[in-house]
Amino acid sequence: MNTFPLFFKLDNQPVLIVGGGEVAQRKADLLSRAGACITILAPKISDEIQALLTDDRHALITEHYDKKYIEGKRIVIAGTDDEALNHQVHADCKALNIPVNVVDTPPLCDFIFPAIVDRNPIVIGISSNGKAPVLARLTRARLETLIPQGYGKLAKLAGDMRDEVKSKIPTLTGRRQFWEKAFEGKVSELMFAGRSVEAEQALKQQLEQTHQQLISNSDIDQNATHSAKPAKTTGEVYIVGAGPGDPELLTFKALRLMQQADIVYYDALVSDAVLDLCRRDADKIFVGKKRSNHAVAQQGINQLMIDAAKSGKRVVRLKGGDPFMFGRGGEEIQALRAASIPYQVVPGITAAGAASCYTGIPLTHRDHSQSVRFVTGFLKSGEPNNGFESLTNPHETIVFYMGLHSLVRLTTGLIDAGRSPDTAIAIVSQASLPTQQVMTGTLQNIVAKHDANPLPTPALLIVGEVAKLHDELAWFGEHIVNTDQQAHALNMI
Ligand code: SAH
């Protein structure tokens, strides 16, 4: 460690920035957020800086540099494009022992501006000690994704309650346990879900319970008759959309909850790569329902989740795509509500979104399609969905989920209902996975094409003129395989 990370109080402190351009502006922006009183010294000061530092506590001096301006400053930053001047500022600061930073010149820096993750009052500074600032920024980006926006609010709430907690929980260990529970449990979850008032109530309730517990424990200790049992708390269920398979399509929220899970119940559609991102120690239990192979029937899954939550566990129910898109998320929530189990639902990227973006088939396009329908190939009872009358608008895209096994029924159904046999159609198999494949055709010829070269499930059907755009808009990276083009390429070899 060749620099030491300190968090410097600059609120109301005088800071000098020599320079009036973009570099100076970036530093001024950061330092003003920390409450510093900034003096900008430069013969010419940009409009942007003038617009930024309108507050009276700042001063803009349009003069050439003079040593007198550094006196009394807490820190000085030199950000001019005049190297000699930067050296001069550095030397003058050294003489007066004032910490100085010459921007982008590590040997002339007493301190470094870190990359910052700001969840005020939680602040994280990351430095590569001038060796690889871009890597420091990338590290910051990773942390940004891991630390929820609600962190700052949580820390503020904790700060406000600190004294009360201290007075009600006398031991250090007791307080540590109290805060761990608050920051890893219900209180933090409510805060991250944007429910700050409820989070505060939950924290107060947790404090009251702990306090009562301590009082009754000490009564019991005095009587020494029987031991106190901690009250059992109910866990929570997170119904999380795992997206279509590519782990990079998970949401930050999904990832965070997956990493907190005590137990994960996952579907057949959840990819291994996604499952690997769950907390290592969590129990991972497959409850998938493949066509004609119901590993655990829906009621059974509901009961498993309810029982686990009642035993205090944090349960993640990981579902392919989006939980509310042909995902039975609604049914699971009804069961949870009936059992009074707290829950959250996290949206995921539905298969249609991935299939469309990863194959260059926009679901709408102003020249071809003005609306989209998401349609299931099957009804709850397992009966085929044959409601084709409403699917005949030539300017509407239809996406069939669970449709590949019924390709014949769906294509003939649409043609019989009046949709043109020449309507374009695409089959997108295993969208977003490295094994993704696309086959395009028309309602009339797709069955023969597919019979000749069947694609694996899961697969979506995209019906409508937009499917024609695949040839033009697809990006043929290593993950994208068009079976027609593949065949063509093979023929050419
Ligand atoms: N909740 C899921 C859909 C579940 S229904 C979602 O929002 O995506 C199951 C159907 O989704 C499959 O039969 C298939 O039609 C489609 N599907 C799911 N993942 C897919 C994928 N990676 N590629 C293509 N289709 C997929």
Coordinates of C-alpha atoms and ligand atoms in Angstrom, one line a residue:
M1 CA 0.0 0.0 0.0
N2 CA 1.9 3.1 -1.1
T3 CA -1.0 5.5 -0.4
F4 CA -3.2 5.4 2.6
P5 CA -7.0 5.8 2.1
L6 CA -8.2 8.6 4.3
F7 CA -11.6 10.3 4.1
F8 CA -10.9 14.0 4.2
K9 CA -13.5 16.4 5.7
L10 CA -13.7 19.2 3.1
D11 CA -17.1 20.6 4.2
N12 CA -16.6 24.4 4.4
Q13 CA -12.9 24.1 3.8
P14 CA -11.0 26.4 1.4
V15 CA -9.7 24.6 -1.7
L16 CA -7.8 26.1 -4.6
I17 CA -8.1 24.8 -8.2
V18 CA -5.6 26.3 -10.6
G19 CA -7.1 26.1 -14.1
G20 CA -10.4 27.0 -15.6
G21 CA -11.1 24.3 -18.2
E22 CA -12.6 20.9 -18.3
V23 CA -10.2 19.2 -16.0
A24 CA -10.7 21.9 -13.4
Q25 CA -14.4 21.6 -13.9
R26 CA -14.5 17.8 -13.1
K27 CA -12.5 18.4 -9.9
A28 CA -14.7 21.3 -8.9
D29 CA -17.8 19.2 -9.4
L30 CA -16.5 16.5 -7.1
L31 CA -15.2 18.8 -4.5
S32 CA -18.3 21.0 -4.4
R33 CA -20.4 17.9 -3.7
A34 CA -18.2 17.4 -0.6
G35 CA -19.1 20.9 0.6
A36 CA -15.7 22.5 -0.1
C37 CA -15.4 26.3 -0.6
I38 CA -13.7 26.4 -4.0
T39 CA -11.5 29.1 -5.5
I40 CA -10.9 28.8 -9.2
L41 CA -7.9 30.7 -10.4
A42 CA -7.3 31.1 -14.1
P43 CA -7.1 33.9 -16.7
K44 CA -10.1 32.3 -18.4
I45 CA -12.8 30.4 -16.7
S46 CA -15.2 28.2 -18.7
D47 CA -18.9 28.9 -18.8
E48 CA -19.5 25.4 -17.4
I49 CA -17.5 26.2 -14.3
Q50 CA -19.3 29.5 -13.9
A51 CA -22.6 27.7 -14.1
L52 CA -21.5 25.1 -11.6
L53 CA -20.1 27.3 -8.9
T54 CA -22.8 29.8 -8.4
D55 CA -23.0 29.5 -4.7
D56 CA -21.5 32.4 -2.7
R57 CA -19.1 30.2 -0.9
H58 CA -17.1 29.8 -4.0
A59 CA -14.8 32.4 -5.7
L60 CA -13.8 32.7 -9.4
I61 CA -10.7 34.7 -9.9
T62 CA -9.8 35.5 -13.5
E63 CA -6.1 36.2 -13.0
H64 CA -2.8 34.5 -13.7
Y65 CA -1.5 32.2 -11.0
D66 CA 0.2 33.8 -8.0
K67 CA 1.6 32.0 -5.0
K68 CA -0.4 34.2 -2.6
Y69 CA -3.6 32.3 -3.5
I70 CA -2.4 29.0 -2.1
E71 CA -1.9 30.3 1.4
G72 CA -4.4 29.0 3.9
K73 CA -5.8 26.4 1.6
R74 CA -6.5 22.8 2.8
I75 CA -5.7 21.3 -0.5
V76 CA -4.6 22.6 -3.9
I77 CA -5.2 21.1 -7.3
A78 CA -3.3 22.1 -10.4
G79 CA -5.2 21.3 -13.6
T80 CA -3.8 23.6 -16.3
D81 CA -2.3 22.6 -19.6
D82 CA 0.9 24.5 -18.8
E83 CA 3.4 22.0 -17.5
A84 CA 5.8 24.5 -16.1
L85 CA 3.0 26.2 -14.2
N86 CA 1.8 22.9 -12.8
H87 CA 5.3 22.3 -11.5
Q88 CA 5.4 25.8 -10.0
V89 CA 2.2 25.2 -8.1
H90 CA 3.5 21.9 -6.9
A91 CA 6.8 23.5 -5.6
D92 CA 5.0 26.4 -3.9
C93 CA 2.6 24.0 -2.1
K94 CA 5.5 21.8 -1.0
A95 CA 7.2 24.8 0.5
L96 CA 4.1 25.5 2.6
N97 CA 3.4 21.9 3.3
I98 CA -0.1 22.1 1.6
P99 CA -1.2 18.8 0.0
V100 CA -1.3 19.2 -3.7
N101 CA -2.5 17.2 -6.7
V102 CA -1.3 17.9 -10.2
V103 CA -3.9 16.2 -12.3
D104 CA -2.7 13.2 -14.3
T105 CA 0.8 13.5 -13.0
P106 CA 1.3 10.9 -10.2
P107 CA 4.8 12.0 -9.1
L108 CA 3.4 15.4 -8.4
C109 CA 0.5 14.2 -6.3
D110 CA 0.4 14.1 -2.5
F111 CA -3.1 12.6 -2.7
I112 CA -5.1 10.9 -5.4
F113 CA -8.7 11.3 -6.5
P114 CA -10.2 7.9 -6.2
A115 CA -13.0 6.5 -8.4
I116 CA -16.0 7.0 -6.1
V117 CA -19.1 4.9 -5.4
D118 CA -21.4 7.4 -3.6
R119 CA -24.2 6.1 -1.5
N120 CA -23.9 8.9 0.9
P121 CA -23.2 8.5 3.8
I122 CA -21.5 5.3 2.6
V123 CA -18.7 6.4 0.3
I124 CA -16.2 4.0 -1.4
G125 CA -13.0 5.3 -2.9
I126 CA -11.0 3.1 -5.3
S127 CA -7.5 3.9 -6.3
S128 CA -4.9 2.2 -8.5
N129 CA -2.3 4.6 -7.2
G130 CA -2.1 6.2 -10.6
K131 CA -1.1 3.0 -12.3
A132 CA -4.3 2.1 -14.0
P133 CA -7.1 4.6 -13.5
V134 CA -9.3 2.9 -16.1
L135 CA -9.1 -0.3 -14.1
A136 CA -10.1 1.6 -11.0
R137 CA -13.1 2.9 -12.9
L138 CA -14.1 -0.5 -14.0
T139 CA -13.8 -1.8 -10.4
R140 CA -16.1 1.0 -9.5
A141 CA -18.6 0.0 -12.2
R142 CA -18.6 -3.5 -10.7
L143 CA -19.3 -2.2 -7.2
E144 CA -22.0 0.1 -8.5
T145 CA -23.8 -3.0 -9.8
L146 CA -23.5 -4.8 -6.5
I147 CA -24.4 -2.1 -4.0
P148 CA -28.1 -1.1 -4.1
Q149 CA -29.1 2.5 -4.4
G150 CA -30.9 2.2 -1.1
Y151 CA -27.6 1.7 0.8
G152 CA -27.3 5.4 1.6
K153 CA -30.8 5.6 3.1
L154 CA -30.1 2.5 5.1
A155 CA -26.9 4.0 6.5
K156 CA -28.7 7.3 7.3
L157 CA -31.5 5.4 9.2
A158 CA -28.9 3.4 11.1
G159 CA -27.1 6.7 12.0
D160 CA -30.4 8.2 13.3
M161 CA -31.1 5.2 15.5
R162 CA -27.6 4.6 16.7
D163 CA -27.9 6.3 20.1
E164 CA -31.2 4.6 20.8
V165 CA -29.8 1.2 19.9
K166 CA -26.8 1.9 22.2
S167 CA -29.0 2.7 25.1
K168 CA -31.2 -0.4 24.7
I169 CA -28.6 -3.0 23.8
P170 CA -25.7 -2.5 26.2
T171 CA -23.2 -5.0 24.8
L172 CA -21.0 -4.6 21.7
T173 CA -21.7 -8.1 20.5
G174 CA -25.5 -7.6 21.0
R175 CA -25.4 -4.4 18.9
R176 CA -23.3 -6.1 16.2
Q177 CA -25.8 -8.9 15.9
F178 CA -28.7 -6.4 15.9
W179 CA -27.2 -4.5 13.0
E180 CA -26.2 -7.6 11.1
K181 CA -29.8 -8.8 11.3
A182 CA -31.1 -5.4 10.2
F183 CA -28.7 -5.0 7.3
E184 CA -29.1 -8.5 5.9
G185 CA -32.8 -9.0 6.6
K186 CA -36.2 -7.4 6.4
V187 CA -35.2 -3.9 7.2
S188 CA -32.7 -3.6 4.3
E189 CA -35.0 -5.4 1.9
L190 CA -37.8 -2.9 2.6
M191 CA -35.3 0.0 2.1
F192 CA -34.0 -1.4 -1.1
A193 CA -37.5 -1.9 -2.4
G194 CA -38.1 1.9 -1.8
R195 CA -40.3 1.4 1.2
S196 CA -38.4 3.6 3.6
V197 CA -41.2 4.3 6.1
E198 CA -41.8 0.6 6.6
A199 CA -38.1 0.0 6.8
E200 CA -37.9 2.4 9.7
Q201 CA -40.9 0.8 11.4
A202 CA -39.3 -2.6 11.0
L203 CA -36.1 -1.4 12.5
K204 CA -37.9 0.0 15.5
Q205 CA -39.9 -3.2 15.9
Q206 CA -36.7 -5.2 15.7
L207 CA -35.1 -3.0 18.4
E208 CA -38.2 -3.3 20.6
Q209 CA -38.2 -7.1 20.3
T210 CA -34.5 -7.4 21.1
H211 CA -34.9 -5.1 24.0
Q212 CA -37.8 -7.1 25.5
Q213 CA -35.8 -10.2 24.9
L214 CA -32.9 -8.8 26.9
I215 CA -35.2 -7.8 29.7
S216 CA -36.9 -11.2 29.9
N217 CA -33.6 -13.0 29.6
S218 CA -32.2 -11.1 32.6
D219 CA -35.4 -11.8 34.6
I220 CA -34.9 -15.5 33.7
D221 CA -31.3 -15.4 34.6
Q222 CA -32.2 -14.0 38.0
N223 CA -34.8 -16.7 38.6
A224 CA -32.6 -19.3 36.9
T225 CA -35.6 -21.5 36.2
H226 CA -35.8 -21.9 32.4
S227 CA -34.0 -20.6 29.4
A228 CA -35.5 -18.1 27.0
K229 CA -36.1 -19.0 23.4
P230 CA -35.6 -16.3 20.7
A231 CA -38.8 -15.6 18.8
K232 CA -38.9 -17.3 15.5
T233 CA -39.1 -14.9 12.5
T234 CA -40.7 -15.7 9.2
G235 CA -38.5 -15.6 6.2
E236 CA -39.4 -14.1 2.8
V237 CA -39.9 -15.4 -0.7
Y238 CA -38.4 -13.6 -3.7
I239 CA -39.9 -14.6 -7.0
V240 CA -37.1 -13.7 -9.3
G241 CA -37.1 -13.5 -13.1
A242 CA -33.9 -15.2 -14.2
G243 CA -34.1 -14.0 -17.8
P244 CA -33.8 -16.2 -20.9
G245 CA -30.4 -17.8 -20.1
D246 CA -27.6 -15.4 -20.7
P247 CA -26.5 -14.5 -17.2
E248 CA -25.6 -10.9 -18.3
L249 CA -29.3 -10.3 -18.8
L250 CA -30.1 -10.7 -15.0
T251 CA -31.1 -7.5 -13.2
F252 CA -28.9 -6.1 -10.4
K253 CA -31.8 -6.8 -8.0
A254 CA -32.1 -10.4 -9.1
L255 CA -28.4 -10.9 -8.6
R256 CA -28.5 -9.4 -5.1
L257 CA -31.4 -11.5 -3.9
M258 CA -29.9 -14.6 -5.5
Q259 CA -26.7 -14.0 -3.5
Q260 CA -28.7 -13.7 -0.2
A261 CA -30.7 -16.9 -0.7
D262 CA -30.8 -19.6 1.9
I263 CA -32.7 -21.9 -0.5
V264 CA -33.3 -21.6 -4.3
Y265 CA -36.2 -23.4 -6.1
Y266 CA -35.5 -23.2 -9.8
D267 CA -37.2 -24.1 -13.0
A268 CA -36.1 -26.2 -16.0
L269 CA -35.6 -23.0 -18.0
V270 CA -33.0 -21.5 -15.6
S271 CA -29.5 -21.9 -17.2
D272 CA -26.6 -23.3 -15.3
A273 CA -24.7 -20.1 -15.8
V274 CA -27.4 -18.2 -14.0
L275 CA -27.8 -20.8 -11.2
D276 CA -24.0 -20.5 -10.6
L277 CA -24.6 -16.9 -9.5
C278 CA -26.7 -17.9 -6.5
R279 CA -25.1 -17.9 -3.1
R280 CA -22.7 -20.8 -3.0
D281 CA -24.0 -22.1 0.3
A282 CA -27.7 -21.9 -0.7
D283 CA -29.6 -25.2 -1.2
K284 CA -30.5 -25.4 -4.9
I285 CA -33.5 -27.5 -5.6
F286 CA -34.9 -28.3 -9.1
V287 CA -38.7 -28.1 -9.3
G288 CA -38.9 -27.8 -13.0
K289 CA -41.9 -28.6 -15.0
K290 CA -40.9 -29.8 -18.5
R291 CA -43.6 -30.7 -20.9
S292 CA -45.2 -34.0 -19.7
N293 CA -42.7 -34.3 -16.9
H294 CA -44.0 -32.5 -13.9
A295 CA -41.1 -32.8 -11.4
V296 CA -43.0 -31.2 -8.7
A297 CA -46.6 -30.1 -9.3
Q298 CA -47.5 -26.4 -8.8
Q299 CA -49.2 -26.9 -5.4
G300 CA -46.2 -28.8 -4.2
I301 CA -43.9 -26.0 -5.2
N302 CA -46.1 -23.5 -3.4
Q303 CA -46.0 -25.6 -0.2
L304 CA -42.2 -26.0 -0.4
M305 CA -41.8 -22.2 -0.5
I306 CA -44.3 -21.6 2.3
D307 CA -42.7 -24.2 4.6
A308 CA -39.2 -22.9 3.9
A309 CA -40.2 -19.3 4.6
K310 CA -42.1 -20.3 7.7
S311 CA -38.9 -21.9 9.0
G312 CA -37.2 -18.4 8.7
K313 CA -35.4 -19.0 5.4
R314 CA -34.9 -16.5 2.6
V315 CA -36.3 -18.3 -0.4
V316 CA -35.5 -17.5 -4.0
R317 CA -37.9 -18.8 -6.5
L318 CA -35.9 -18.6 -9.7
K319 CA -38.0 -18.6 -12.9
G320 CA -37.0 -18.5 -16.5
G321 CA -37.7 -15.2 -18.2
D322 CA -40.1 -13.0 -16.4
P323 CA -42.2 -14.4 -13.6
F324 CA -45.4 -12.8 -14.8
M325 CA -45.1 -13.8 -18.4
F326 CA -46.5 -17.3 -18.7
G327 CA -44.6 -18.0 -15.6
R328 CA -47.3 -18.8 -13.0
G329 CA -45.8 -16.0 -10.8
G330 CA -49.3 -14.8 -10.1
E331 CA -50.5 -18.2 -8.9
E332 CA -47.5 -18.5 -6.6
I333 CA -48.1 -15.1 -5.1
Q334 CA -51.8 -16.0 -4.4
A335 CA -50.6 -19.0 -2.4
L336 CA -48.0 -16.9 -0.5
R337 CA -50.6 -14.3 0.3
A338 CA -53.0 -16.9 1.6
A339 CA -50.3 -18.1 3.9
S340 CA -49.3 -14.6 4.9
I341 CA -45.7 -15.0 3.7
P342 CA -44.0 -11.7 2.7
Y343 CA -42.7 -11.7 -0.8
Q344 CA -41.2 -9.6 -3.6
V345 CA -41.3 -10.1 -7.3
V346 CA -38.4 -9.2 -9.5
P347 CA -39.0 -8.8 -13.2
G348 CA -36.8 -10.6 -15.7
I349 CA -36.2 -10.3 -19.4
T350 CA -38.8 -12.4 -21.1
A351 CA -37.8 -14.8 -23.8
A352 CA -39.5 -12.6 -26.5
G353 CA -37.2 -9.7 -25.6
A354 CA -34.1 -11.8 -25.9
A355 CA -35.2 -13.7 -29.0
S356 CA -36.0 -10.5 -30.7
C357 CA -32.9 -8.5 -29.8
Y358 CA -30.5 -11.3 -30.2
T359 CA -31.7 -12.2 -33.7
G360 CA -32.3 -8.7 -35.2
I361 CA -36.1 -9.1 -35.3
P362 CA -37.6 -6.0 -33.7
L363 CA -41.0 -6.9 -32.4
T364 CA -42.3 -3.6 -33.7
H365 CA -41.1 -1.5 -36.6
R366 CA -43.0 1.5 -37.9
D367 CA -43.0 0.1 -41.4
H368 CA -44.2 -3.4 -40.5
S369 CA -45.8 -3.8 -37.2
Q370 CA -47.7 -1.5 -34.8
S371 CA -48.5 -3.9 -32.1
V372 CA -47.3 -7.2 -30.5
R373 CA -49.3 -10.0 -29.0
F374 CA -47.7 -12.6 -26.6
V375 CA -49.7 -15.7 -27.0
T376 CA -49.4 -19.1 -25.3
G377 CA -49.7 -22.3 -27.4
F378 CA -51.6 -24.0 -24.5
L379 CA -54.2 -23.3 -22.0
K380 CA -54.1 -24.1 -18.2
S381 CA -55.9 -27.3 -18.7
G382 CA -53.3 -28.4 -21.2
E383 CA -55.8 -27.9 -24.0
P384 CA -54.4 -26.2 -27.2
N385 CA -55.0 -22.5 -27.5
N386 CA -57.0 -22.1 -30.7
G387 CA -58.2 -18.5 -30.5
F388 CA -56.9 -17.5 -33.9
E389 CA -59.7 -15.1 -35.0
S390 CA -58.1 -12.2 -33.1
L391 CA -54.6 -12.8 -34.6
T392 CA -55.2 -11.9 -38.2
N393 CA -54.0 -8.2 -38.2
P394 CA -51.2 -8.2 -40.8
H395 CA -49.6 -5.3 -39.0
E396 CA -49.3 -7.1 -35.7
T397 CA -46.5 -9.3 -34.5
I398 CA -47.4 -12.5 -32.7
V399 CA -45.0 -14.2 -30.4
F400 CA -46.0 -17.7 -29.5
Y401 CA -44.6 -19.2 -26.2
M402 CA -44.8 -22.9 -25.9
G403 CA -45.6 -23.2 -29.5
L404 CA -42.9 -25.2 -31.3
H405 CA -44.5 -28.6 -30.7
S406 CA -47.7 -27.3 -32.2
L407 CA -46.1 -25.7 -35.2
V408 CA -48.5 -27.4 -37.6
R409 CA -51.6 -26.5 -35.6
L410 CA -50.5 -22.9 -35.1
T411 CA -49.5 -22.1 -38.7
T412 CA -52.6 -23.8 -40.3
G413 CA -54.8 -22.2 -37.7
L414 CA -53.5 -18.7 -38.6
I415 CA -53.8 -19.3 -42.3
D416 CA -57.4 -20.7 -41.9
A417 CA -58.3 -17.7 -39.8
G418 CA -57.3 -15.4 -42.7
R419 CA -53.6 -14.5 -42.2
S420 CA -51.7 -14.7 -45.4
P421 CA -49.7 -17.9 -46.1
D422 CA -46.8 -15.7 -47.1
T423 CA -46.6 -14.1 -43.6
A424 CA -43.1 -14.3 -42.3
I425 CA -42.2 -16.4 -39.3
A426 CA -39.1 -17.1 -37.3
I427 CA -38.4 -19.9 -34.9
V428 CA -35.9 -18.8 -32.3
S429 CA -34.5 -21.7 -30.3
Q430 CA -32.6 -21.3 -27.0
A431 CA -32.5 -17.5 -27.3
S432 CA -29.6 -15.8 -25.7
L433 CA -27.7 -19.0 -25.0
P434 CA -24.5 -20.0 -26.9
T435 CA -26.7 -22.7 -28.6
Q436 CA -29.1 -20.1 -30.0
Q437 CA -30.5 -20.9 -33.5
V438 CA -32.9 -19.1 -35.8
M439 CA -34.9 -20.5 -38.7
T440 CA -37.0 -18.2 -40.9
G441 CA -39.7 -18.9 -43.4
T442 CA -43.4 -18.3 -44.1
L443 CA -46.5 -19.7 -42.5
Q444 CA -46.8 -21.9 -45.5
N445 CA -43.3 -23.4 -45.7
I446 CA -41.9 -23.3 -42.1
V447 CA -43.3 -26.7 -41.2
A448 CA -41.4 -28.5 -44.0
K449 CA -38.3 -26.5 -43.3
H450 CA -38.5 -27.4 -39.6
D451 CA -39.3 -31.1 -40.3
A452 CA -36.1 -31.2 -42.3
N453 CA -34.0 -29.6 -39.6
P454 CA -35.8 -29.7 -36.2
L455 CA -34.6 -27.2 -33.6
P456 CA -34.4 -27.9 -29.9
T457 CA -36.6 -26.3 -27.2
P458 CA -37.2 -23.9 -25.6
A459 CA -38.2 -22.0 -28.6
L460 CA -40.4 -19.1 -29.6
L461 CA -42.3 -18.4 -32.8
I462 CA -42.3 -14.9 -34.0
V463 CA -45.0 -14.3 -36.6
G464 CA -45.3 -11.2 -38.7
E465 CA -43.4 -9.1 -41.3
V466 CA -40.8 -8.1 -38.8
A467 CA -39.4 -11.7 -39.0
K468 CA -38.1 -10.8 -42.5
L469 CA -35.8 -8.2 -41.0
H470 CA -33.6 -11.0 -39.5
D471 CA -31.6 -11.3 -42.6
E472 CA -30.8 -7.6 -42.6
L473 CA -30.4 -6.9 -38.9
A474 CA -29.0 -10.0 -37.3
W475 CA -25.5 -9.8 -36.0
F476 CA -23.7 -13.0 -36.9
G477 CA -21.5 -13.3 -33.9
E478 CA -20.4 -16.6 -32.6
H479 CA -23.6 -17.0 -30.6
I480 CA -26.0 -16.4 -33.4
V481 CA -26.6 -19.2 -35.9
N482 CA -29.1 -19.0 -38.7
T483 CA -29.8 -22.5 -39.8
D484 CA -30.4 -21.3 -43.4
Q485 CA -27.1 -19.5 -43.6
Q486 CA -25.4 -22.4 -41.9
A487 CA -26.7 -24.8 -44.5
H488 CA -25.7 -22.3 -47.2
A489 CA -22.2 -22.1 -45.8
L490 CA -21.9 -25.8 -45.6
N491 CA -23.0 -26.2 -49.2
M492 CA -20.3 -23.9 -50.3
I493 CA -17.5 -25.8 -48.6
Ligands
SAH1 N1 -41.6 -16.8 -18.1 C1 -40.9 -17.2 -19.3 C2 -41.8 -18.0 -20.2 C3 -42.2 -19.4 -19.6 S1 -43.2 -20.3 -20.7 C4 -40.5 -15.9 -20.0 O1 -40.8 -14.8 -19.6 O2 -39.7 -16.1 -20.9 C5 -42.0 -21.3 -21.5 C6 -41.8 -20.9 -22.9 O3 -41.0 -19.8 -23.0 C7 -41.0 -22.0 -23.7 O4 -41.9 -23.0 -24.2 C8 -40.5 -21.1 -24.8 O5 -41.5 -20.9 -25.8 C9 -40.2 -19.8 -24.2 N2 -38.8 -19.7 -23.8 C10 -38.3 -19.6 -22.6 N3 -36.9 -19.4 -22.6 C11 -36.6 -19.4 -23.9 C12 -35.4 -19.2 -24.6 N4 -34.2 -19.0 -24.0 N5 -35.5 -19.2 -26.0 C13 -36.6 -19.4 -26.6 N6 -37.8 -19.5 -26.0 C14 -37.8 -19.5 -24.7

